[in-house]
CSV table of C-alpha atoms in Angstrom, one decimal:
chain,number,residue,atom,x,y,z
A,171,PRO,CA,-11.0,-30.3,-15.8
A,172,PRO,CA,-10.4,-27.2,-13.6
A,173,SER,CA,-12.5,-24.2,-14.3
A,174,SER,CA,-10.9,-20.9,-15.2
A,175,THR,CA,-13.4,-18.8,-13.3
A,176,PRO,CA,-12.3,-16.3,-10.7
A,177,ASP,CA,-14.0,-18.3,-7.9
A,178,ASN,CA,-11.4,-21.1,-8.3
A,179,THR,CA,-9.4,-21.1,-5.1
A,180,SER,CA,-7.1,-23.9,-6.2
A,181,ASN,CA,-5.4,-21.7,-8.8
A,182,ALA,CA,-1.6,-22.2,-8.6
A,183,THR,CA,-0.9,-18.5,-9.1
A,184,SER,CA,-2.7,-17.4,-5.9
A,185,PRO,CA,-0.5,-18.0,-2.8
A,186,VAL,CA,-3.4,-17.6,-0.4
A,187,PRO,CA,-6.9,-19.0,-0.9
A,188,GLN,CA,-9.5,-16.3,-1.2
A,189,SER,CA,-11.4,-17.6,1.8
A,190,ALA,CA,-8.2,-17.2,4.0
A,191,ALA,CA,-7.4,-13.8,2.7
A,192,VAL,CA,-10.9,-12.5,3.5
A,193,LYS,CA,-10.7,-13.8,7.1
A,194,ASN,CA,-7.5,-11.8,7.8
A,195,VAL,CA,-8.7,-8.5,6.5
A,196,THR,CA,-9.3,-5.8,9.2
A,197,THR,CA,-10.5,-2.3,8.6
A,198,PRO,CA,-9.7,0.7,10.9
A,199,SER,CA,-13.2,0.8,12.2
A,200,SER,CA,-13.2,-2.9,13.0
A,201,ARG,CA,-10.0,-2.7,15.0
A,202,ASN,CA,-11.1,0.0,17.5
A,203,PRO,CA,-14.2,1.9,16.7
A,204,ARG,CA,-13.8,4.2,19.6
A,205,LYS,CA,-10.3,5.3,18.6
A,206,ARG,CA,-11.5,5.8,15.0
A,207,LYS,CA,-14.3,8.1,16.3
A,208,ASP,CA,-11.8,10.1,18.4
A,209,VAL,CA,-9.5,10.6,15.4
A,210,ASP,CA,-12.5,11.6,13.2
A,211,GLU,CA,-13.6,14.1,15.8
A,212,LEU,CA,-10.0,15.6,16.0
A,213,ILE,CA,-9.9,15.9,12.2
A,214,VAL,CA,-13.3,17.7,12.2
A,215,GLU,CA,-12.2,20.1,15.0
A,216,SER,CA,-9.0,20.9,13.2
A,217,LEU,CA,-10.9,21.6,10.0
A,218,LYS,CA,-13.3,23.9,11.8
A,219,SER,CA,-10.4,25.7,13.4
A,220,ILE,CA,-8.7,26.2,10.1
A,221,ARG,CA,-12.0,27.5,8.5
A,222,GLU,CA,-12.5,30.0,11.4
A,223,ARG,CA,-9.0,31.4,11.1
A,224,ARG,CA,-9.4,31.7,7.4
A,225,GLU,CA,-12.7,33.6,7.8
A,226,GLU,CA,-11.2,35.9,10.4
A,227,LYS,CA,-8.3,36.6,8.1
A,228,ARG,CA,-10.7,37.4,5.2
A,229,GLY,CA,-12.7,39.7,7.5
A,230,ARG,CA,-9.7,41.9,8.3
A,231,THR,CA,-9.5,44.9,6.2
A,232,GLU,CA,-6.0,45.2,4.8
A,233,GLU,CA,-4.5,48.6,4.3
A,234,PRO,CA,-4.1,49.6,0.7
A,235,LEU,CA,-0.6,49.2,-0.7
A,236,ASP,CA,1.5,52.3,-0.7
A,237,GLU,CA,4.2,53.1,-3.3
A,238,ALA,CA,6.7,50.8,-1.5
A,239,GLY,CA,4.2,48.0,-1.4
A,240,HIS,CA,3.5,48.2,-5.1
A,241,PHE,CA,7.2,48.3,-5.8
A,242,GLY,CA,7.7,45.2,-3.7
A,243,HIS,CA,5.1,43.4,-5.6
A,244,GLN,CA,6.8,44.3,-8.9
A,245,VAL,CA,10.1,43.1,-7.6
A,246,ALA,CA,8.5,39.8,-6.4
A,247,ALA,CA,6.9,39.2,-9.8
A,248,THR,CA,10.2,39.7,-11.5
A,249,LEU,CA,12.0,37.4,-9.1
A,250,ARG,CA,9.5,34.6,-9.8
A,251,ARG,CA,10.6,34.6,-13.4
A,252,PHE,CA,14.2,34.1,-12.6
A,253,THR,CA,16.2,30.9,-12.1
A,254,ASN,CA,17.3,30.1,-8.6
A,255,ARG,CA,20.8,31.4,-9.4
A,256,GLN,CA,19.4,34.7,-10.8
A,257,LYS,CA,17.1,35.1,-7.8
A,258,ALA,CA,20.0,34.7,-5.4
A,259,ILE,CA,22.2,37.2,-7.2
A,260,ALA,CA,19.3,39.7,-7.5
A,261,LYS,CA,18.3,39.4,-3.9
A,262,LEU,CA,21.9,39.9,-2.8
A,263,GLN,CA,22.4,43.0,-5.0
A,264,ILE,CA,19.1,44.5,-3.9
A,265,GLN,CA,20.1,44.0,-0.2
A,266,GLN,CA,23.5,45.6,-0.9
A,267,VAL,CA,21.8,48.6,-2.5
A,268,LEU,CA,19.4,49.0,0.4
A,269,VAL,CA,22.2,48.9,2.9
A,270,SER,CA,24.4,51.3,1.1
A,271,VAL,CA,21.5,53.8,0.8
A,272,GLU,CA,20.5,53.4,4.5
A,273,PHE,CA,24.0,53.5,5.8
A,274,PRO,CA,26.1,55.6,3.4
A,275,PRO,CA,29.9,55.3,3.7
């Protein structure tokens, strides 16, 4: 009688015998190890570059917010709570107010 162990390659539900499936498997490193190394080096270089830019940005001293900056943050916090439609209306109306104050009729 046929055994029901996983090692049975004559199982009717398996379209490819296990021994054939293992022979056809290739990994990225087995296809072209040099290309894989080049890709790995590019990834490492990119990550180093990102880290350096992030550290430079952190090192910069940002000017403290003035009254307008604080107001802008308050407006942004309020907009984040709105639906997309409410945001669109609010932004349009804010822009209209700013234009009318900057360029009175």
